[in-house]
XYZ file of C-alpha atoms in Angstrom:
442
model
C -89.400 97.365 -46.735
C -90.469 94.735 -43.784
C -88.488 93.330 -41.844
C -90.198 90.624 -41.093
C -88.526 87.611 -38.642
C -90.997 85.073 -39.619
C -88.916 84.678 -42.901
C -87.749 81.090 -41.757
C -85.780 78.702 -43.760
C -87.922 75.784 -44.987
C -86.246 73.828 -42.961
C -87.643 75.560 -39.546
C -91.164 75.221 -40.763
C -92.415 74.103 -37.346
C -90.541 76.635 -35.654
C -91.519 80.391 -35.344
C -89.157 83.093 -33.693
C -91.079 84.957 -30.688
C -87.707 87.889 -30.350
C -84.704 88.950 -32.498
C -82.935 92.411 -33.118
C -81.264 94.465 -35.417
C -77.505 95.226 -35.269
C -77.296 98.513 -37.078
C -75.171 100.162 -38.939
C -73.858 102.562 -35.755
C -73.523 99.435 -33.820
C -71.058 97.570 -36.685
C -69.129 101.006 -36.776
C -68.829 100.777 -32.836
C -67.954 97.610 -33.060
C -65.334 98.187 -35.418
C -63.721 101.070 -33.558
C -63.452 98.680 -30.119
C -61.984 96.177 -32.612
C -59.601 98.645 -33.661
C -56.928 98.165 -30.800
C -57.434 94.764 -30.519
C -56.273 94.290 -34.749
C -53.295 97.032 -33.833
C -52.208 93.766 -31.346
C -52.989 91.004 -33.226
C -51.504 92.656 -36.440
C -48.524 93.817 -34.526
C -47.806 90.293 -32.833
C -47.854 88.552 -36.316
C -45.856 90.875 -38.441
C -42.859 92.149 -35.951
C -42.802 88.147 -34.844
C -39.341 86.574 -35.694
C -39.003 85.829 -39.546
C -38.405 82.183 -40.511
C -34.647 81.779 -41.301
C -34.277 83.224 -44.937
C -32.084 80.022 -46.765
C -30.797 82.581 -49.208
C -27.541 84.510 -48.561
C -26.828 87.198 -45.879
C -28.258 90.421 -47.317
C -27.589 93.803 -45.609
C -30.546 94.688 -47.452
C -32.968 92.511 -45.066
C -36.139 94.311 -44.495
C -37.650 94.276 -41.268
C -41.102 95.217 -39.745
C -39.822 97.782 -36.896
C -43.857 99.131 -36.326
C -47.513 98.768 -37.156
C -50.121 101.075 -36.927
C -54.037 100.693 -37.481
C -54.957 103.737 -39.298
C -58.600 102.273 -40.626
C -60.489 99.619 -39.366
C -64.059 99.897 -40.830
C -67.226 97.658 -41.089
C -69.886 98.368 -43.284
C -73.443 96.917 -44.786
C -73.725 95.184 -47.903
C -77.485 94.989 -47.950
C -78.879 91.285 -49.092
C -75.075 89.759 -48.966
C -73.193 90.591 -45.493
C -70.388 92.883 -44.204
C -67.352 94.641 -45.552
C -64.223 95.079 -43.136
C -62.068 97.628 -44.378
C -58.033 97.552 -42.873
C -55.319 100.261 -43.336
C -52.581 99.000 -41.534
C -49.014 101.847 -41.588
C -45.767 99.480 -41.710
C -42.449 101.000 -40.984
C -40.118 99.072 -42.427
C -36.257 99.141 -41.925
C -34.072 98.056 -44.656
C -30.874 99.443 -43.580
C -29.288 101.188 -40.482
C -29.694 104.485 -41.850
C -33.318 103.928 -44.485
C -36.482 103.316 -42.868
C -39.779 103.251 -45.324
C -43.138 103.465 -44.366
C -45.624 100.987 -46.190
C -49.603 101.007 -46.057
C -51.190 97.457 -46.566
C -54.892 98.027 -47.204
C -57.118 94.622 -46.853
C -60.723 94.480 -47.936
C -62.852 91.267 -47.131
C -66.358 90.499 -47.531
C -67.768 88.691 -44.255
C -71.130 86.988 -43.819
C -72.763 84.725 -40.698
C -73.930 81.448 -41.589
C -75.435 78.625 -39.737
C -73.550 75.463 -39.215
C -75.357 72.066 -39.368
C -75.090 72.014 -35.571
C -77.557 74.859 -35.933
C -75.271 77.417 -34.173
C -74.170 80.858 -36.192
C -70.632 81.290 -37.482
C -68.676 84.102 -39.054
C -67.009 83.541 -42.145
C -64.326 85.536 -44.020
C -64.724 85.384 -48.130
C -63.083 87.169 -51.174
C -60.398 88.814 -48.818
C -57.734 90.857 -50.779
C -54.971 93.043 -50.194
C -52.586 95.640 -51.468
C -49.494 96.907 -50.377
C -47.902 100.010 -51.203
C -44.701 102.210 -50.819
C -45.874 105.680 -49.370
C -42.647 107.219 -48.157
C -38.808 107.124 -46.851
C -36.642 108.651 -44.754
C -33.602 108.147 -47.373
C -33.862 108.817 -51.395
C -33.855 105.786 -52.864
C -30.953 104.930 -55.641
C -32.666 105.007 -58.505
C -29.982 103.646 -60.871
C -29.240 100.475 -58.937
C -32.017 97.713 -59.704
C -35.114 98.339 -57.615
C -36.355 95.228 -56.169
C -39.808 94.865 -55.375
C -39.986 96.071 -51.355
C -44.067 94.955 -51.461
C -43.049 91.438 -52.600
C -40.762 91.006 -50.189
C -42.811 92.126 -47.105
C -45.635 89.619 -48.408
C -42.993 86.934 -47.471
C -42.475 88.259 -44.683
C -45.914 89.160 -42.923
C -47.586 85.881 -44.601
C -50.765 88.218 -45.671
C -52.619 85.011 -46.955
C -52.229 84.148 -43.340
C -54.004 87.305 -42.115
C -56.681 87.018 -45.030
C -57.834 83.423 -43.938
C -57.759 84.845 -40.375
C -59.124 88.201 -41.041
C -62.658 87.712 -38.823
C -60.520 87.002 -35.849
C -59.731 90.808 -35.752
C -62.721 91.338 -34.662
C -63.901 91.393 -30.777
C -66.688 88.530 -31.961
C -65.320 85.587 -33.132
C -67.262 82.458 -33.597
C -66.814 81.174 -30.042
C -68.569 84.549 -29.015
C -71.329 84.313 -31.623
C -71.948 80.658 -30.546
C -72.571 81.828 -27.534
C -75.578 83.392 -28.042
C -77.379 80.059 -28.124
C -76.099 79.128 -24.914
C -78.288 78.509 -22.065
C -78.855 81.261 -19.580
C -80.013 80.615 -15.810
C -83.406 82.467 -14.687
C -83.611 80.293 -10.875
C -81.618 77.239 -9.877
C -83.590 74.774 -11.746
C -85.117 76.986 -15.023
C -83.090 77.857 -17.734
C -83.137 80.483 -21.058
C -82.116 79.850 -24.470
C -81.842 81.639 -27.494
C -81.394 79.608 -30.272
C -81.361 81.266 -34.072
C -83.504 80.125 -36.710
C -81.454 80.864 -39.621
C -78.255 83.031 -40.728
C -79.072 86.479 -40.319
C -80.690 88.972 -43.176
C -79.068 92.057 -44.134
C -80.664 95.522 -45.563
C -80.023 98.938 -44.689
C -81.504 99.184 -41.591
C -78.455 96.642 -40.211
C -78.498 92.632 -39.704
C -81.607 91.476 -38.659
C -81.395 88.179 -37.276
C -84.735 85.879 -35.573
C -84.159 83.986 -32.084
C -86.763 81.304 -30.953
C -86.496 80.978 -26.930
C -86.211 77.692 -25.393
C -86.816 77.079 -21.653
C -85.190 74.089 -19.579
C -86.211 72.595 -16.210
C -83.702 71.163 -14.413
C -82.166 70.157 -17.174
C -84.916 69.209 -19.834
C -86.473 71.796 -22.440
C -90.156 71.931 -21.486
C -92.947 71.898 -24.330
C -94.353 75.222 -25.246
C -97.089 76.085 -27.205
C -95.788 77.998 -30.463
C -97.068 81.323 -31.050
C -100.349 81.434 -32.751
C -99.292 85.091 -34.175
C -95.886 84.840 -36.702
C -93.937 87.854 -35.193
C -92.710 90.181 -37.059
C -89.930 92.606 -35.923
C -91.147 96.140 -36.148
C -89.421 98.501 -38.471
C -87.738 101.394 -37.154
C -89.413 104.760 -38.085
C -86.328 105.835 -39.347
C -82.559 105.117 -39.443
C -81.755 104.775 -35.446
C -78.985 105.936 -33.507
C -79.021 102.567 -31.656
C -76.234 100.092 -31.876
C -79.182 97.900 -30.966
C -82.716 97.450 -31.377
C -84.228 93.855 -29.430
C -87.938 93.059 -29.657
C -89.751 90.679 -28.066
C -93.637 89.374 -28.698
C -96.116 88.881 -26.324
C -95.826 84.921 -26.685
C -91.842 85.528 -25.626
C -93.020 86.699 -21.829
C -95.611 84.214 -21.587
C -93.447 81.163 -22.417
C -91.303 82.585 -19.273
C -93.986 82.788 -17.187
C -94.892 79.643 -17.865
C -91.654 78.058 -17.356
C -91.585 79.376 -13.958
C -94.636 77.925 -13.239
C -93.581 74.234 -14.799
C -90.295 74.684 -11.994
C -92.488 76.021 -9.576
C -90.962 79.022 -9.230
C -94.270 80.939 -8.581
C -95.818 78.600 -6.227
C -96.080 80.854 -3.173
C -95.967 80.496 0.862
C -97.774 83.846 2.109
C -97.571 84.125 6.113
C -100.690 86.378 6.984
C -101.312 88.154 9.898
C -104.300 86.286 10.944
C -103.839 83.329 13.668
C -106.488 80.717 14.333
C -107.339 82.169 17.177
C -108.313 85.369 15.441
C -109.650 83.497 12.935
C -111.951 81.466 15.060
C -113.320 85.102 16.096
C -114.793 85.803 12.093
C -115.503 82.345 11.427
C -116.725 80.530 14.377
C -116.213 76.462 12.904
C -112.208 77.282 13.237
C -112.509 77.650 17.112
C -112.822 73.912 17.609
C -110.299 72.595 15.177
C -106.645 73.672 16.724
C -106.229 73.549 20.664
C -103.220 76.085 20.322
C -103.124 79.177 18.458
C -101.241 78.664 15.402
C -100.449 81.489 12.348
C -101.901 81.337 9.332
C -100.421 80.359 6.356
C -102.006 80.678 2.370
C -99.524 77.836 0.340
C -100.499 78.875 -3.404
C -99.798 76.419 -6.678
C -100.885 77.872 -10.402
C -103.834 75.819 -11.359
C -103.103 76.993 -15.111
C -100.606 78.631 -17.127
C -99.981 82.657 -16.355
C -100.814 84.659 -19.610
C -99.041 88.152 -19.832
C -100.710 90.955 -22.519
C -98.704 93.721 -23.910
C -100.957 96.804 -24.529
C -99.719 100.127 -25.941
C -97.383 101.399 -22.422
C -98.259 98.726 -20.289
C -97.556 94.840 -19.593
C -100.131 92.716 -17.551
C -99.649 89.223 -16.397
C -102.476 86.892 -15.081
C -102.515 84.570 -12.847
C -104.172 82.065 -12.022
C -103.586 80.124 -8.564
C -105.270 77.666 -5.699
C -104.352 79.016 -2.169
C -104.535 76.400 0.837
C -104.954 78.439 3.857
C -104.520 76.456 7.370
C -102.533 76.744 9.869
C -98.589 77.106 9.829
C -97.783 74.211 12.511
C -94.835 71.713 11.445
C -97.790 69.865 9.756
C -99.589 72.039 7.729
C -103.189 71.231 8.116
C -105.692 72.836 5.232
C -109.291 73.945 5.858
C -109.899 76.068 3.314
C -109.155 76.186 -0.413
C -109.809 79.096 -2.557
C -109.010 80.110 -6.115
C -106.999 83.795 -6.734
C -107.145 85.400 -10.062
C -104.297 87.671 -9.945
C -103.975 91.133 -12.793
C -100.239 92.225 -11.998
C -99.281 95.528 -14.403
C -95.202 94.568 -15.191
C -92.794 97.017 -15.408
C -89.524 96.036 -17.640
C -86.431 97.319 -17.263
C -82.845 96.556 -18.629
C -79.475 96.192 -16.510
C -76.215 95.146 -18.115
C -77.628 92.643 -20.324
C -80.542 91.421 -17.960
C -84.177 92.254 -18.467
C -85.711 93.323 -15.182
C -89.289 92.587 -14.842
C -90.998 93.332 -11.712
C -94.663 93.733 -10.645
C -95.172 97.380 -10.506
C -99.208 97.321 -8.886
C -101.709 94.396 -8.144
C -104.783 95.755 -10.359
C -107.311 93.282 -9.445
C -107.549 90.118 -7.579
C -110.257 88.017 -7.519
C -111.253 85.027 -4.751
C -113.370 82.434 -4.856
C -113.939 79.016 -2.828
C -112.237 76.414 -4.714
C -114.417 73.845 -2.595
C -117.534 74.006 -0.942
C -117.327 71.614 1.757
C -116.592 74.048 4.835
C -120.568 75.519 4.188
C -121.475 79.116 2.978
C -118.675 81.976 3.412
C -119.628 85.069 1.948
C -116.606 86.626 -0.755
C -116.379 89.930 1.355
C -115.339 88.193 4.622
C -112.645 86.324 2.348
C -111.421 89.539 0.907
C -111.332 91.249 3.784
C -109.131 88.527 5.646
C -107.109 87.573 3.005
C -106.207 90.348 0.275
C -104.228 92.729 2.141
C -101.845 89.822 2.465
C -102.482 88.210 -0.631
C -101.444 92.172 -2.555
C -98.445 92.396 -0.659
C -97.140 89.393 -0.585
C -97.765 88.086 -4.017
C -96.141 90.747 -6.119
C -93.037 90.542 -3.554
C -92.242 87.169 -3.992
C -92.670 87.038 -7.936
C -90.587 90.292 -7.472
C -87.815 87.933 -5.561
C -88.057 85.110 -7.818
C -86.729 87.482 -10.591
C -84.809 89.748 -9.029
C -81.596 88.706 -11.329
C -83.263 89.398 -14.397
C -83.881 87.330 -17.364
C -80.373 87.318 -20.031
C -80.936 88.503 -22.948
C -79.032 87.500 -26.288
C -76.019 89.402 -26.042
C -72.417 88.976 -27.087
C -69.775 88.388 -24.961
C -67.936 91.237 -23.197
C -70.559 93.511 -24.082
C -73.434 95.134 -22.106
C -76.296 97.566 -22.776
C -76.680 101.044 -22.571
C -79.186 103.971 -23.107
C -81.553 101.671 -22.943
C -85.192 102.347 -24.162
C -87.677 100.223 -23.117
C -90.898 100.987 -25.380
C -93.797 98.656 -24.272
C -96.335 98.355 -27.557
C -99.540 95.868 -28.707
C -98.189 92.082 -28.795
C -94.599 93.192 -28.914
C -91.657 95.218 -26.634
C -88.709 96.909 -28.280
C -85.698 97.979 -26.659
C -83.606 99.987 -28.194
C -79.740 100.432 -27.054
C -76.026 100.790 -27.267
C -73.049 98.459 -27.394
C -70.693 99.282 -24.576
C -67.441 96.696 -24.349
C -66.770 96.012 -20.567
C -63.370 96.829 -19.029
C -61.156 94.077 -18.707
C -59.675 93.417 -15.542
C -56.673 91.433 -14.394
C-alpha cells in the first residue's frame, strides 16, 4: 500500500504538500506511556475532589474515593478510522471505617483528528464507554442484607460522562498543542516558517500519516512560491519502523527556503577580501588612478535569481546564483567592477531538538564571470585568482551564520527529537526519529 501525501481533499486542489510524516504505532504507544502519569493526576484530581452535598439522608454507608491508580493507559491504530485509547483506572473505595473495596473502571474511546473550518487540526473524542466493576474487599460483604449497587453509586460520584466527554485531554496533546503545529516558526528576524496541514490525517498500519504544505513569511507577509511541479509522495517504510517518527521532506520543500531567504535578503553577502586597492592597482593597473588612499576591498553580493537546491541519492546541493560589486570599503562604497558568481554548495542536514541544521559542508564549484563589460578586457584567471579564495571561504560561512538556529520543524509541543536519522535520497529527505517529552522545570 502507498502512502501517498498528494491524496488532498478536493477542496485543496491548488495546493500540494512538499513534507509530512508518519506517527507510528511505537510513537502512539510512547506517547501513551508519557500520558500515563499525567491521566493518574488528572483522574486523581477529579475523582478524590469534594463530592457535591448528597440531599439525601446521612448514610454511614457513604462511599468515598480514598485512591486512584492508572494501571493501563493504551493507544492503538484503527487503520482507515483513527485511534483507540484504552484506560484501566484501580479505585479504592471506602465505604466504612473498617471496609475498603477496590474497583477497576475500564474506559474505551475511539479518537480521530479532524480539521476545523479555520483549517487547523483538532482531536476529537467519539463513542467513549465505560465499565465499572467490583474486583475485591478487605471485609466480606453481608450477603443477606440488600446489596446496593456500589458501581452505580461511584458513577454519581466520579461523573464518568464527565471524563468521557473529556477523555482526549488525558493525553499530553490536546488541541491547543496540535494547533500548534501550524504556527509560524522564525528562521531570521524578518523570515518566517509555517506548516500548515492540508487535510485530517490518514490512518493504516504503518501509523497516521498526515501532509504539511510550508508557507514562508517576510516580515510579516507570506511570499508567493511556485508550487511543486512533482506531487510528493511520502516514501513507504521498507518495513514496520522502530521510529516514533518518520518526517520527509521533497526537494521543492528546501528550495522554497532558500528562496525565502533570498526574498528577505538573508543571503545577500558583504565579503571583506584581503586585497586593498593598492594591491589591486599592482594586477590591474586602471585601479591605481581611481582612489588617492589605500582602501580594502570589499565584494557586496545580491542573488540575481532564485537558489535551486537538488537532492541526489547521499547528497544535497544548492545553487546559487549571485552579482558581486567589488570596490572599495570606504564609508561610501564606490563599485568598479561587477561580476556574476555561480555558486555549487554540497549541504549537509542535521537535526537538533526539533531544528533542522543545514550547513554548507564544501564549495564544489564556483564560477565568475564579468557581469559588465565596461572596465575593458580582464581575463577569468586573474578574477579567480583574486577573488575565489575569499569568495570559498567566506560564502559558505555566512550562509552557515544565517542558519545557524536551524529551521523548526513540525513538532508537538514539549517534545523533541531523538536518534535521529537523516537519510538524504532523489527529490526527497527522510528523517527518521523518536519522541522524547522534555523535563519540566519550575
Amino acid at each position: 500500500l502507498s502512502i501517498l501525501l498528494s491524496i488532498l481533499v478536493p477542496a485543496h486542489t491548488t495546493r500540494s504538500p512538499d513534507c509530512g510524516g508518519i506517527l507510528t504505532p511505537s510513537g502512539l504507544s510512547y506517547l501513551a506511556e508519557v500520558s500515563k502519569p499525567h491521566a493518574e493526576s488528572v483522574l486523581r484530581k477529579d475523582f478524590m475532589a469534594s463530592p457535591v452535598p448528597d440531599p439525601s439522608p446521612p448514610s454511614s454507608n457513604r462511599n468515598q474515593i480514598t485512591s486512584v491508580k492508572v494501571e493501563n493507559f493504551s493507544l492503538t491504530l484503527i487503520p482507515d478510522t483513527g485511534m483507540r485509547l484504552s484506560i484501566e483506572v484501580d479505585l479504592g473505595v471506602t465505604s466504612a471505617p473498617s471496609v475498603t473495596k477496590e474497583m477497576r473502571l475500564s474506559i474505551l474511546a475511539d479518537l480521530h483528528v479532524e480539521m476545523n473550518p479555520e483549517e487547523n487540526l483538532e482531536l476529537v473524542t467519539s463513542d467513549c464507554k465505560h465499565t465499572l466493576e467490583e474486583v475485591q474487599s478487605t471485609e466480606e460483604m453481608d450477603r443477606s442484607a440488600p446489596h446496593k449497587s456500589l458501581g452505580s453509586d461511584i458513577d454519581k460520584q466520579i461523573n464518568v460522562e464527565k471524563i468521557c466527554l473529556e477523555v482526549s485531554k488525558l493525553l499530553l496533546f490536546p488541541n491547543e498543542r496540535l494547533m500548534s503545529l501550524a504556527a509560524p516558526f522564525p528562521i531570521t528576524p524578518t523570515c518566517q516558517v509555517q506548516y500548515l496541514p492540508l487535510a485530517a490525517p490518514m490512518y493504516s498500519d504503518q501509523g497516521i500519516i498526515i501532509s504539511l504544505q510550508t508557507t514562508f513569511q517576510v516580515a510579516g507577509t507570506v511570499i508567493p512560491l511556485p508550487v511543486s511541479p512533482v506531487p510528493f509522495s511520502m516514501p513507504e517504510p521498507a518495513s514496520s519502523s522502530p521510529s516514533h517518527l518518520i518526517l520527509a521532506f521533497s526537494e521543492h520543500f528546501y528550495t522554497s527556503l532558500f528562496s525565502a531567504l533570498e526574498e528577505s535578503g538573508a543571503l545577500n553577502v558583504s565579503l571583506l577580501s584581503s586585497l586593498t586597492t593598492a594591491t589591486l592597482a599592482e594586477r590591474i593597473t586602471q585601479m591605481g588612478s581611481l582612489f588617492q588612499e589605500d582602501l580594502p576591498v570589499v565584494l557586496q553580493a545580491v542573488t540575481r535569481s532564485s537558489p535551486h537546491v537538488v537532492l541526489e541519492e547521499d547528497k544535497a546541493i544548492v545553487k546559487l546564483f549571485l552579482t558581486a560589486q567589488i570596490g572599495a570599503g570606504s564609508s561610501l562604497f564606490q563599485s568598479f567592477l561587477s561580476v556574476n558568481v555561480d555558486v555549487t554548495a554540497r549541504l549537509h542536514l542535521s537535526v537538533a531538538d526539533t531544528r533542522m541544521i543545514i550547513s554548507v559542508a564544501a564549495i564544489e564549484d564556483i564560477e565568475l564571470s564579468l557581469a559588465t563589460s565596461d572596465v575593458g578586457p580582464i581575463l577569468a584567471a586573474l578574477l579567480e585568482e583574486l577573488f575565489l579564495p575569499t569568495i570559498r571561504e567566506e560564502v559558505s560561512a555566512q550562509i552557515n551564520a544565517v542558519l545557524r538556529q536551524g529551521v523548526f520543524l513540525p513538532h508537538i509541543a514539549s517534545f523533541t527529537y531523538t536518534d535521529v536519522n537523516v537519510t538524504i535520497h532523489k527529490d526527497y529527505v527522510l528523517i527518521p526519529c523518536n519522541l522524547q517529552l522534555e523535563a519540566r522545570t519550575g
